[in-house]
PDB file of C-alpha atoms in Angstrom:
ATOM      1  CA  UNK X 517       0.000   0.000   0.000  1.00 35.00           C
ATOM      2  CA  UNK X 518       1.480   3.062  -1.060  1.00 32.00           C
ATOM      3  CA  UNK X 519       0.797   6.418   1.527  1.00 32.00           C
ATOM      4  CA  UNK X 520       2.000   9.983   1.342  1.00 29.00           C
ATOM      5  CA  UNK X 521       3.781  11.857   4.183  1.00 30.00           C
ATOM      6  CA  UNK X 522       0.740  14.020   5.902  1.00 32.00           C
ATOM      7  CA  UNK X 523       0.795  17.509   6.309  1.00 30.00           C
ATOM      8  CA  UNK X 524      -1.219  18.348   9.354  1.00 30.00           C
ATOM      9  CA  UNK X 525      -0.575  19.727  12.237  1.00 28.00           C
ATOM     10  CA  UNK X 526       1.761  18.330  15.272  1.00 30.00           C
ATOM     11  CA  UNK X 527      -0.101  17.254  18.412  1.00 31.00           C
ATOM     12  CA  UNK X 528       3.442  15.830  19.572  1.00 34.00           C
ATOM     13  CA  UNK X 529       7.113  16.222  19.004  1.00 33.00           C
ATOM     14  CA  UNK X 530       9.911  13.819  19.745  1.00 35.00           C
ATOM     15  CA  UNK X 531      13.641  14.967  20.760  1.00 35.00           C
ATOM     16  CA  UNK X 532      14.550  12.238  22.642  1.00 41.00           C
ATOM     17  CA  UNK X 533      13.926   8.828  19.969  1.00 47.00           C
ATOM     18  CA  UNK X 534      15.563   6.289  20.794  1.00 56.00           C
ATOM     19  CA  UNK X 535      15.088   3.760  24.304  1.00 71.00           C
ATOM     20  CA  UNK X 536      18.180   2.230  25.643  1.00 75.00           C
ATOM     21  CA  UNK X 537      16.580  -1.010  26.180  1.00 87.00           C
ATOM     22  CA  UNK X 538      13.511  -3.012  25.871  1.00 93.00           C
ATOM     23  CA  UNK X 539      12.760  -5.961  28.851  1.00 95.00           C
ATOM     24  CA  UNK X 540      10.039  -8.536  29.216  1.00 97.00           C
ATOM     25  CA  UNK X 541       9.275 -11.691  30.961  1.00 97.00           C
ATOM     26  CA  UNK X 542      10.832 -14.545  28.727  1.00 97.00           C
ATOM     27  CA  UNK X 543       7.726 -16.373  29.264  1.00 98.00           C
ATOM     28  CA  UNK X 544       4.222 -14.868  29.071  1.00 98.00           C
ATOM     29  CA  UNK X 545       0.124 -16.260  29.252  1.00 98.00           C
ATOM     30  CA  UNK X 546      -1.859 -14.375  27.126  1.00 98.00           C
ATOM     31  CA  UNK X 547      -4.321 -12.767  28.962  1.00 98.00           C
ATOM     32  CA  UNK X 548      -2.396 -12.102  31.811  1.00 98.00           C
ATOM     33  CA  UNK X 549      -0.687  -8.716  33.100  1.00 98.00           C
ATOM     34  CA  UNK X 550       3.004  -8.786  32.743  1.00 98.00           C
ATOM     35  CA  UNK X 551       5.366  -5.809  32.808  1.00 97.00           C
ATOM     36  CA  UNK X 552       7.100  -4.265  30.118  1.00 97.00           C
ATOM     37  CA  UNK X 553      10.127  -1.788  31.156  1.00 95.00           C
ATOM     38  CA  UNK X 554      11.863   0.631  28.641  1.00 93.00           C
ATOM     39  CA  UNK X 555      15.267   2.091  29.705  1.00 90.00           C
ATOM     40  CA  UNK X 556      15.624   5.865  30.419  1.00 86.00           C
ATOM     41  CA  UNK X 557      12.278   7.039  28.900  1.00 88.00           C
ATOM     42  CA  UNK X 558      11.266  10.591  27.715  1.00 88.00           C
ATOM     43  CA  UNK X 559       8.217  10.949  30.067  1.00 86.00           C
ATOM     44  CA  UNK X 560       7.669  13.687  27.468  1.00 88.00           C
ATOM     45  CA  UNK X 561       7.645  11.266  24.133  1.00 91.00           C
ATOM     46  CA  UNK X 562       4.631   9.425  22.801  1.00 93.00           C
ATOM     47  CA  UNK X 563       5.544   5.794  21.950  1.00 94.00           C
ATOM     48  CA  UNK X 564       3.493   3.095  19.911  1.00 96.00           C
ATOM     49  CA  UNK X 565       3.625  -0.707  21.228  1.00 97.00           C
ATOM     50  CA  UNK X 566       3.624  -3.690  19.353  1.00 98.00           C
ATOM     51  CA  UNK X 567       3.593  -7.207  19.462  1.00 98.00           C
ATOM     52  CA  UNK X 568       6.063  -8.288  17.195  1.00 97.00           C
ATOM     53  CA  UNK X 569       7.144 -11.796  15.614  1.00 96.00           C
ATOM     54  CA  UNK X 570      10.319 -13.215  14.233  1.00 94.00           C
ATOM     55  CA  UNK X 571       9.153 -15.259  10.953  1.00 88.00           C
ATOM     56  CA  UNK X 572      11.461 -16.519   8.090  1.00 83.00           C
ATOM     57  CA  UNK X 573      14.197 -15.146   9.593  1.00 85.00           C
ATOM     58  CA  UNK X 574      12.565 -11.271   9.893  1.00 87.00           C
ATOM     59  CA  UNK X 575      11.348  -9.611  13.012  1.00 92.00           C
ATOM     60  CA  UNK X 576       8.812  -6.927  12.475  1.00 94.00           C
ATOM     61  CA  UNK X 577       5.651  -5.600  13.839  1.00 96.00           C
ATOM     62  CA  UNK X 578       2.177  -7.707  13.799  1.00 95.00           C
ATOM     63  CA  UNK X 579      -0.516  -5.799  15.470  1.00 97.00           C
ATOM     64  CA  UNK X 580      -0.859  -2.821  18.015  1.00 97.00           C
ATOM     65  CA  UNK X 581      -1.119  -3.781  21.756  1.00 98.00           C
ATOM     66  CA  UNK X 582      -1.195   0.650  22.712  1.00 96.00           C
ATOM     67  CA  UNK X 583      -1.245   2.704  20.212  1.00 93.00           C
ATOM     68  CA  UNK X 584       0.053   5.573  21.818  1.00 93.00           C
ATOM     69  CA  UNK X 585       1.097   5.974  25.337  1.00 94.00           C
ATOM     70  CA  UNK X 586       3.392   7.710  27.698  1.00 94.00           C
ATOM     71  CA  UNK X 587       5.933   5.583  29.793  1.00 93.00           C
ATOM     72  CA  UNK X 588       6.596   6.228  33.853  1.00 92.00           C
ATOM     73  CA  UNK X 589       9.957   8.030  35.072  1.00 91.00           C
ATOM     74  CA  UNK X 590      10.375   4.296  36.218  1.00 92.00           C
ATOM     75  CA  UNK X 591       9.584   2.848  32.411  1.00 93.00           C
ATOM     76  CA  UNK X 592       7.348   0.058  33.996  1.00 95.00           C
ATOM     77  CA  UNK X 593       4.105  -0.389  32.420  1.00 95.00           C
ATOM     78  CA  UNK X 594       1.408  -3.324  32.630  1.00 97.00           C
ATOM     79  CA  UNK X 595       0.722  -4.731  29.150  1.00 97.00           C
ATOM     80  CA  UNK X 596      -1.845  -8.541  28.148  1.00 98.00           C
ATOM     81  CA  UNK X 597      -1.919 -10.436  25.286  1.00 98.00           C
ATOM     82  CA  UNK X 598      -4.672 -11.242  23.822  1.00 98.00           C
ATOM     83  CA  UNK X 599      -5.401 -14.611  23.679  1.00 98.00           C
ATOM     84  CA  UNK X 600      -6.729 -14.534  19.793  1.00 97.00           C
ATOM     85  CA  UNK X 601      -3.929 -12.903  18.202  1.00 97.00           C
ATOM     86  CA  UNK X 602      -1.725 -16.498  16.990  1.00 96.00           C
ATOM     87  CA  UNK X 603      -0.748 -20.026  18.527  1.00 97.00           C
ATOM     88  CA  UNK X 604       1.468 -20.503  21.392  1.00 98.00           C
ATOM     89  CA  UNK X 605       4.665 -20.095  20.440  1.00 97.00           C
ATOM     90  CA  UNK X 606       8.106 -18.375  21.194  1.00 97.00           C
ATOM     91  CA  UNK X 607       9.159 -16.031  18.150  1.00 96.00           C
ATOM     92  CA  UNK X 608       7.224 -13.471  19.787  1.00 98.00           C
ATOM     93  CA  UNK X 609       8.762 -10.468  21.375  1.00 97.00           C
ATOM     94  CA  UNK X 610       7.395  -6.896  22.707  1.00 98.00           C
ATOM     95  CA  UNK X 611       8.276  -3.095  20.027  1.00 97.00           C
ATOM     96  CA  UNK X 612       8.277  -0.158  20.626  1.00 95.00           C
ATOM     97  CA  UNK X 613       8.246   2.857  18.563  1.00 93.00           C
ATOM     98  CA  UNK X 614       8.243   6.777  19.313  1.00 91.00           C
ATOM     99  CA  UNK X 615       5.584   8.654  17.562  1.00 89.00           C
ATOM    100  CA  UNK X 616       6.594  11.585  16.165  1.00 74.00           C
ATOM    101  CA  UNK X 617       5.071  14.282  13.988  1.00 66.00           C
ATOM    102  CA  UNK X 618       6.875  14.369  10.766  1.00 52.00           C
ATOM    103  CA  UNK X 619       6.929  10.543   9.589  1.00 47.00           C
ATOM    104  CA  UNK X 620       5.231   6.954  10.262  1.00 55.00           C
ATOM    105  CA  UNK X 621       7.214   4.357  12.390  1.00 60.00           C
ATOM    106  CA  UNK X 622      10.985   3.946  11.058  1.00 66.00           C
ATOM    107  CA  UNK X 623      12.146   0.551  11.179  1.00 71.00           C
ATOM    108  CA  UNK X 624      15.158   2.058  12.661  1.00 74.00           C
ATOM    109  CA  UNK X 625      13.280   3.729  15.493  1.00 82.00           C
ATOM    110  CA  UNK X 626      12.174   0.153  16.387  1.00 92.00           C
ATOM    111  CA  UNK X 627      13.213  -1.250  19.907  1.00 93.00           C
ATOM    112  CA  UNK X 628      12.565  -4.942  20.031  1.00 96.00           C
ATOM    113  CA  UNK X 629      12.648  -6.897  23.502  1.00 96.00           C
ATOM    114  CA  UNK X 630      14.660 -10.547  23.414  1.00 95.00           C
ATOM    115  CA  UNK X 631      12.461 -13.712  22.175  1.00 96.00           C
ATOM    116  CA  UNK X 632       9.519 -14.660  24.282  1.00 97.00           C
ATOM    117  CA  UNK X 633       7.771 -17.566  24.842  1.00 98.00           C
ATOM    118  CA  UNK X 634       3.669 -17.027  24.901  1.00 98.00           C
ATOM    119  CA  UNK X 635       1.294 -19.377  25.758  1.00 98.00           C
ATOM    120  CA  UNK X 636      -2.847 -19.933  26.552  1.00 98.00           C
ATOM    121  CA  UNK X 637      -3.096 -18.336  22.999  1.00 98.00           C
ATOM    122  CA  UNK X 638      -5.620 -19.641  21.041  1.00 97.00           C
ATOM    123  CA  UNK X 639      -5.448 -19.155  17.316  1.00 96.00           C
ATOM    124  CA  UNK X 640      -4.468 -20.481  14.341  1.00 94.00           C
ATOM    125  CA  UNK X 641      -3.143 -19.578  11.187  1.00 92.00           C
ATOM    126  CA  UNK X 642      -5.161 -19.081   8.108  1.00 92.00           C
ATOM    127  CA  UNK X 643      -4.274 -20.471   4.647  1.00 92.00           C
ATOM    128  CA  UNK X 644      -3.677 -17.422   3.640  1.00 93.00           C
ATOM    129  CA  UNK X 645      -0.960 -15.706   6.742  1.00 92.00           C
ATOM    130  CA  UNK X 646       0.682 -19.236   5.932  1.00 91.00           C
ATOM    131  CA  UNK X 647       0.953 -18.537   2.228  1.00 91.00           C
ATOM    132  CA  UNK X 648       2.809 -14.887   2.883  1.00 90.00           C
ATOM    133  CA  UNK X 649       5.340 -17.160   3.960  1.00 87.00           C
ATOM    134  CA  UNK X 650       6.448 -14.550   7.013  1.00 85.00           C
ATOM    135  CA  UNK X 651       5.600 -11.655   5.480  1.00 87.00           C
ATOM    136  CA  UNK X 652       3.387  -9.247   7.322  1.00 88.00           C
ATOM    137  CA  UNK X 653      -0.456  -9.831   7.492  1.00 92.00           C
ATOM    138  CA  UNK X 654      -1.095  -5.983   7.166  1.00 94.00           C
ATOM    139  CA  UNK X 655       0.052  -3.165   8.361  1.00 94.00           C
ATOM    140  CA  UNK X 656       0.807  -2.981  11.978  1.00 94.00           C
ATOM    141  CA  UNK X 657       0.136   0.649  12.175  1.00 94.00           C
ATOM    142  CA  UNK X 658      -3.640  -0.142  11.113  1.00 94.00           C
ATOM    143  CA  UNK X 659      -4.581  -3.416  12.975  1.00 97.00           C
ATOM    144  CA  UNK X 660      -4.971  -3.489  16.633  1.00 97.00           C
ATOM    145  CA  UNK X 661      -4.158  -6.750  18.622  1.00 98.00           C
ATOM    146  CA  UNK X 662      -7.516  -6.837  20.190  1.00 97.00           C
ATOM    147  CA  UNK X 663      -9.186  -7.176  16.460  1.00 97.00           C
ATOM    148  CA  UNK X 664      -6.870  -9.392  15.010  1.00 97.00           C
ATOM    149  CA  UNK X 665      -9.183 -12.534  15.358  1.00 96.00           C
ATOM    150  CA  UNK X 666     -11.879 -10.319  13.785  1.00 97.00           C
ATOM    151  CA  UNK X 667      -9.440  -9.123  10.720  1.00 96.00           C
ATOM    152  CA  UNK X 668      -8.268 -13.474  10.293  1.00 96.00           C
ATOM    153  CA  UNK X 669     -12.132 -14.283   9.767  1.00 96.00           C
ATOM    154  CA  UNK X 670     -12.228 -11.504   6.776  1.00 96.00           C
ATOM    155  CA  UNK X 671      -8.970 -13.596   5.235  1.00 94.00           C
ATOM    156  CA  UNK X 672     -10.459 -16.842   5.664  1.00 93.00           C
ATOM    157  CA  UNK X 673     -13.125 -15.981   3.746  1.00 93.00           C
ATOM    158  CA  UNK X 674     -11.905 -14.256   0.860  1.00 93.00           C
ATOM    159  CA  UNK X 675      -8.696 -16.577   0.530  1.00 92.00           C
ATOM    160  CA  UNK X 676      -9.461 -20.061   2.128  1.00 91.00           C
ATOM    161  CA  UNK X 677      -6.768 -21.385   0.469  1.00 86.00           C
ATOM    162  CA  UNK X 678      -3.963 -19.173   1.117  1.00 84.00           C
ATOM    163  CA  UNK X 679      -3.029 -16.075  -1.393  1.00 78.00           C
ATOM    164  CA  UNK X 680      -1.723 -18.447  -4.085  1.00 71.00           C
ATOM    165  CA  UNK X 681      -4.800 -20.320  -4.335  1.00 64.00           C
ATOM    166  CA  UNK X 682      -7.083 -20.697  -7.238  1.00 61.00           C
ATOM    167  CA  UNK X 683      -7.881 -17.605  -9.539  1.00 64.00           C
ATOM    168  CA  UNK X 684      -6.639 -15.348 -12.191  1.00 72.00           C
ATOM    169  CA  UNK X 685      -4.905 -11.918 -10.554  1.00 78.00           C
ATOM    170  CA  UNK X 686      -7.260  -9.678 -11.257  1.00 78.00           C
ATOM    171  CA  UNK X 687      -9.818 -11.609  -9.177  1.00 84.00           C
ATOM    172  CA  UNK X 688      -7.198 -11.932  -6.088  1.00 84.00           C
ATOM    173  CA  UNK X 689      -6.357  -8.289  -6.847  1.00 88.00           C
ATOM    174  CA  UNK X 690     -10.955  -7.694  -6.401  1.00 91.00           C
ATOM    175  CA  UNK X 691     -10.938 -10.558  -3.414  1.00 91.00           C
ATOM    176  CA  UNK X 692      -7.822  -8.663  -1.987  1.00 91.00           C
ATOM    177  CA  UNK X 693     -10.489  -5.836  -1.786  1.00 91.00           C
ATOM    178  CA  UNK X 694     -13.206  -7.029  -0.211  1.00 93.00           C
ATOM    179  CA  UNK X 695     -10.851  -8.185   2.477  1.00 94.00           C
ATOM    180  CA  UNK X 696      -9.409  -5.076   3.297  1.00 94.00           C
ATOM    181  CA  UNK X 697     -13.198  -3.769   3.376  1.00 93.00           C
ATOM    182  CA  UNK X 698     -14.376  -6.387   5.291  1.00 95.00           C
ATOM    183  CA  UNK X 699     -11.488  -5.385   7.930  1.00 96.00           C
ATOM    184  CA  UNK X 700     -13.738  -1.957   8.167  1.00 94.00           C
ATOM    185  CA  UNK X 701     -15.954  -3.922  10.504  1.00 95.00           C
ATOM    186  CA  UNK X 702     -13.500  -4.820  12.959  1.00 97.00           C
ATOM    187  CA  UNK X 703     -13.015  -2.383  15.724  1.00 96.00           C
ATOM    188  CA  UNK X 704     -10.322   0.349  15.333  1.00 95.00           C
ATOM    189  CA  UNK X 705      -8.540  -1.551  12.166  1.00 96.00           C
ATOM    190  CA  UNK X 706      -7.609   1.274   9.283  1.00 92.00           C
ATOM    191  CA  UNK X 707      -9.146   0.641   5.897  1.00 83.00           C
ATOM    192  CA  UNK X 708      -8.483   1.463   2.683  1.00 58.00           C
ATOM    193  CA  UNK X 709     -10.835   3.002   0.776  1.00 56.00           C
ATOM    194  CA  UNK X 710     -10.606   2.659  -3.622  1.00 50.00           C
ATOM    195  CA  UNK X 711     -11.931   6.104  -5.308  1.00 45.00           C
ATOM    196  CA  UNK X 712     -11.660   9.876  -5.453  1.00 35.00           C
ATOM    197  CA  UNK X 713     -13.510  10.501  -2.106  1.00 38.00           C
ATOM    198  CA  UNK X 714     -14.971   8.705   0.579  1.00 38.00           C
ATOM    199  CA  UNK X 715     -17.083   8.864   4.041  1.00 32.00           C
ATOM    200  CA  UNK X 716     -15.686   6.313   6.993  1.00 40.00           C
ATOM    201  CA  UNK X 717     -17.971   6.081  10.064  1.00 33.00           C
ATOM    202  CA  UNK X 718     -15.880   4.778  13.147  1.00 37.00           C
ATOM    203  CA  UNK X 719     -16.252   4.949  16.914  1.00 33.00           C
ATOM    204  CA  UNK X 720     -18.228   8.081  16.966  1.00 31.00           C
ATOM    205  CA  UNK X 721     -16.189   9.623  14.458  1.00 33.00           C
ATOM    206  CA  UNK X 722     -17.377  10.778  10.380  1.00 31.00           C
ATOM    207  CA  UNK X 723     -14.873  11.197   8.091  1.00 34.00           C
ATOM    208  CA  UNK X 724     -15.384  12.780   4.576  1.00 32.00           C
ATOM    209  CA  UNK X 725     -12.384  12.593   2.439  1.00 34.00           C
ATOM    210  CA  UNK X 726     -12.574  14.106  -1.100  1.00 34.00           C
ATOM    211  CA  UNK X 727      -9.695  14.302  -3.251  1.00 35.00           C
ATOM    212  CA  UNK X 728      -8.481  17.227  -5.613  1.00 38.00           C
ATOM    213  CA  UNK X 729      -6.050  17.211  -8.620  1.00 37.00           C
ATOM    214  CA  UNK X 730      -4.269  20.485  -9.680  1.00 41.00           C
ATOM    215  CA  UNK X 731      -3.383  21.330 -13.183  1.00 45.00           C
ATOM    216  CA  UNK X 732       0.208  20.647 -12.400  1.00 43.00           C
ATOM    217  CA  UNK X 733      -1.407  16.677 -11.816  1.00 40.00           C
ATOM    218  CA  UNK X 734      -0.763  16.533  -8.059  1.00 38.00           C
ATOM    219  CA  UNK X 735      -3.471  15.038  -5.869  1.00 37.00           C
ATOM    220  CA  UNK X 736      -4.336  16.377  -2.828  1.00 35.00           C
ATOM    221  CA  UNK X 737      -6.497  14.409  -0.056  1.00 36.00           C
ATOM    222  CA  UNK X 738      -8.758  16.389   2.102  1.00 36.00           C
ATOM    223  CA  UNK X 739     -10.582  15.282   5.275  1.00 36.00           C
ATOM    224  CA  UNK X 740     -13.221  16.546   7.207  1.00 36.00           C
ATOM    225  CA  UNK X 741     -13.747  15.366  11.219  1.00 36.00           C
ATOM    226  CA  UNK X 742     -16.267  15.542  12.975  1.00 33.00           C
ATOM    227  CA  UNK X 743     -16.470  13.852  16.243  1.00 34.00           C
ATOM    228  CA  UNK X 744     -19.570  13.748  18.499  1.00 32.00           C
ATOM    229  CA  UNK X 745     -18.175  13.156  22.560  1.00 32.00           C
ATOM    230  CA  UNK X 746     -20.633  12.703  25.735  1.00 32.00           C
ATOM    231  CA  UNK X 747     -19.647  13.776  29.125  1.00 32.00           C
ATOM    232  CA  UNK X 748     -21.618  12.396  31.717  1.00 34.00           C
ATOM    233  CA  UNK X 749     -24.616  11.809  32.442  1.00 35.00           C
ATOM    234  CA  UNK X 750     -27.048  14.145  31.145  1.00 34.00           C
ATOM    235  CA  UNK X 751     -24.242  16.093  29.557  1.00 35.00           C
ATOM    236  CA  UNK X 752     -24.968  17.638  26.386  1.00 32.00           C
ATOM    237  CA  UNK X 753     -22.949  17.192  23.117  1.00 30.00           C
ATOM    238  CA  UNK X 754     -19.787  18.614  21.425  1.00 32.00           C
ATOM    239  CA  UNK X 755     -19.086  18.385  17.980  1.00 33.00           C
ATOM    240  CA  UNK X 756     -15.041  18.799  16.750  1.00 32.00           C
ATOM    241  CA  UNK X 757     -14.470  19.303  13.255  1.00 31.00           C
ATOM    242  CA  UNK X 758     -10.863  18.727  12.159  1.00 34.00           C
ATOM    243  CA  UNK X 759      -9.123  19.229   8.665  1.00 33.00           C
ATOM    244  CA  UNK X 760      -5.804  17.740   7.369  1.00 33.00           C
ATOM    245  CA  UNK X 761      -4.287  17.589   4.160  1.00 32.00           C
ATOM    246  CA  UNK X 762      -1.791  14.874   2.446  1.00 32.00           C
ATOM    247  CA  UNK X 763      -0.371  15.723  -0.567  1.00 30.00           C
ATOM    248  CA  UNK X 764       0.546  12.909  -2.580  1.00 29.00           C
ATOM    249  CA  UNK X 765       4.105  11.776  -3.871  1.00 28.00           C
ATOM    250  CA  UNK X 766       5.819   8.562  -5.446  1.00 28.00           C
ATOM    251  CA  UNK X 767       6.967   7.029  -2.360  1.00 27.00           C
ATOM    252  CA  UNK X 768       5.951   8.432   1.499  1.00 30.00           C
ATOM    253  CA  UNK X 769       4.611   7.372   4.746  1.00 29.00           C
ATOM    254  CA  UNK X 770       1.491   8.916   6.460  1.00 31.00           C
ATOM    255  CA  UNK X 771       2.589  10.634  10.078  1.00 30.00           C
ATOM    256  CA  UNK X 772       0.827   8.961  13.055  1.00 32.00           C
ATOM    257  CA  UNK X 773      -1.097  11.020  15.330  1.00 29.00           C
ATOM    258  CA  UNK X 774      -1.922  10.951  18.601  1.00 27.00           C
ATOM    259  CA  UNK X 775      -5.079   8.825  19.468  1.00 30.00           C
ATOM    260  CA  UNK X 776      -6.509   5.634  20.075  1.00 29.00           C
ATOM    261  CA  UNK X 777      -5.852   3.562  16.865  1.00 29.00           C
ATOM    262  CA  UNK X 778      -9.058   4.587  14.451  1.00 32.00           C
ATOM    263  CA  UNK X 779      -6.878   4.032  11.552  1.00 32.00           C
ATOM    264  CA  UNK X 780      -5.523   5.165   8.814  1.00 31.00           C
ATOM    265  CA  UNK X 781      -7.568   5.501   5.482  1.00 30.00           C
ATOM    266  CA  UNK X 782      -5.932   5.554   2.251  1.00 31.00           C
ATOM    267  CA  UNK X 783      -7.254   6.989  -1.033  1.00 26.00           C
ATOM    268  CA  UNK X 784      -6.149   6.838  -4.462  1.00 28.00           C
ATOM    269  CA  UNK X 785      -2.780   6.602  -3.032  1.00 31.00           C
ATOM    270  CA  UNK X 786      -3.105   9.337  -0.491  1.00 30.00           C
ATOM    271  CA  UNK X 787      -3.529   8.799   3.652  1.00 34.00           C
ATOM    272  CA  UNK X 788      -5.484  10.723   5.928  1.00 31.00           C
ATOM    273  CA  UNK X 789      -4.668   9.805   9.549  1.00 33.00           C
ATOM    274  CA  UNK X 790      -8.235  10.180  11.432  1.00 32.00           C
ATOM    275  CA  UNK X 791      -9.233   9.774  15.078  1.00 31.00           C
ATOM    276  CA  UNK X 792     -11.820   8.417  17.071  1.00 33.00           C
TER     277      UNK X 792
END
């Protein structure tokens, strides 16, 4: 999936990137509380946390376990795995990231904990995670933990039999499709819309996206926010609207934002960042 850097305002800057060290329990049950501590954090930083797995030989990101959180003077923080996300194995191991304002996560930025060994998980992989042969599922950024199991049942059913199944490429290219819009029903995962323009509905949030093409041929993506919040009970409504812009170009990454993970929603190449 192809994104373009977005240029929106900062709600957070970095100075201080990089962690000295990443520690977990070698051993972890999903669905327990276990403590993660970071190394000399900037209480001041916003980091992302991932599980992450080592397959064919490559660690990376899988899925979101907090998409953006600050980290105690201490570094200490309380962290579960869901129980849905994979089988019990141990090529897992705990990322982190720092969020900053002027780019998506940089592999480089990446802080990886040692291997560990999770069990009382539950899943199993589908044809078609088995056919990618290690490569990611989708993109980390966009899927939460807590909705992987959700986000597996949309691949089952488009691709039973793994990515090189049956079927001419065009077809996998339209099944490929439907599976990214069937992620759209699982909570918080990013979607990508096909098309000039757009409305997503998530978590309280509308987002209208329309996209613009100057006479020089550069495409601009525009969306509209507008989130409706309650406070209490009895408390009346207030609506936010919020605008950012991405302008596209051959190769970028859209900037994260601060916010529980609502996703990002890419357009005719372009990426919006929204929040919910």
């Amino acid at each position: 999936m192809r994104t373009t850097t977005a240029a929106s305002a900062a709600l957070f800057v970095s100075t201080s990137l990089a962690l000295d060290s990443l520690v977990a329990p070698s051993s972890i049950v999903a669905n327990q509380n276990f403590t993660l501590t970071a190394s000399d954090p900037d209480p001041t930083v916003l980091y992302r946390i991932y599980l992450a797995a080592t397959l064919s030989d490559t660690t990376g990101p899988t899925c979101v376990l907090l998409n953006s959180t600050t980290l105690p003077p201490s570094g200490a923080l309380s962290l579960s795995i869901p129980a849905s996300v994979g089988p019990d194995a141990s090529y897992y191991s705990i990322a982190i990231s720092p969020l900053t304002s002027s780019s998506s996560t940089s592999a480089s930025d990446i802080i990886y904990t040692p291997p560990i060994n999770i069990t009382g998980l539950t899943a199993s992989y589908t044809p078609y995670e088995t056919s990618l042969r290690g490569a990611p599922f989708y993109d980390a950024d966009m899927l939460p933990c807590s909705s992987y199991a959700c986000a597996r049942k949309c691949a089952d059913q488009e691709f039973p039999a793994g990515s090189e199944g049956d079927g001419e490429e065009e077809e996998k290219g339209e099944r490929y499709g439907r599976m990214v819009e069937c992620f759209g029903g699982c909570d918080g995962v990013g979607v990508e819309v096909e098309g000039g323009s757009g409305v997503e509905s998530q978590g309280g949030m509308t987002m209208t996206m329309t996209v613009s093409t100057s006479a020089e041929g550069e495409a601009t993506a525009t969306a509209t926010r507008t989130t409706t919040t309650t406070t209490g009970a009895g408390a009346s409504e207030a609506d936010a609207t919020e605008e950012a812009a991405a302008a596209a170009t051959s190769s970028g990454v859209a900037a994260p934002r601060q916010a529980t993970l609502a996703g990002v929603i890419a357009i005719a190449g372009l990426a919006v960042v929204g929040i919910c």
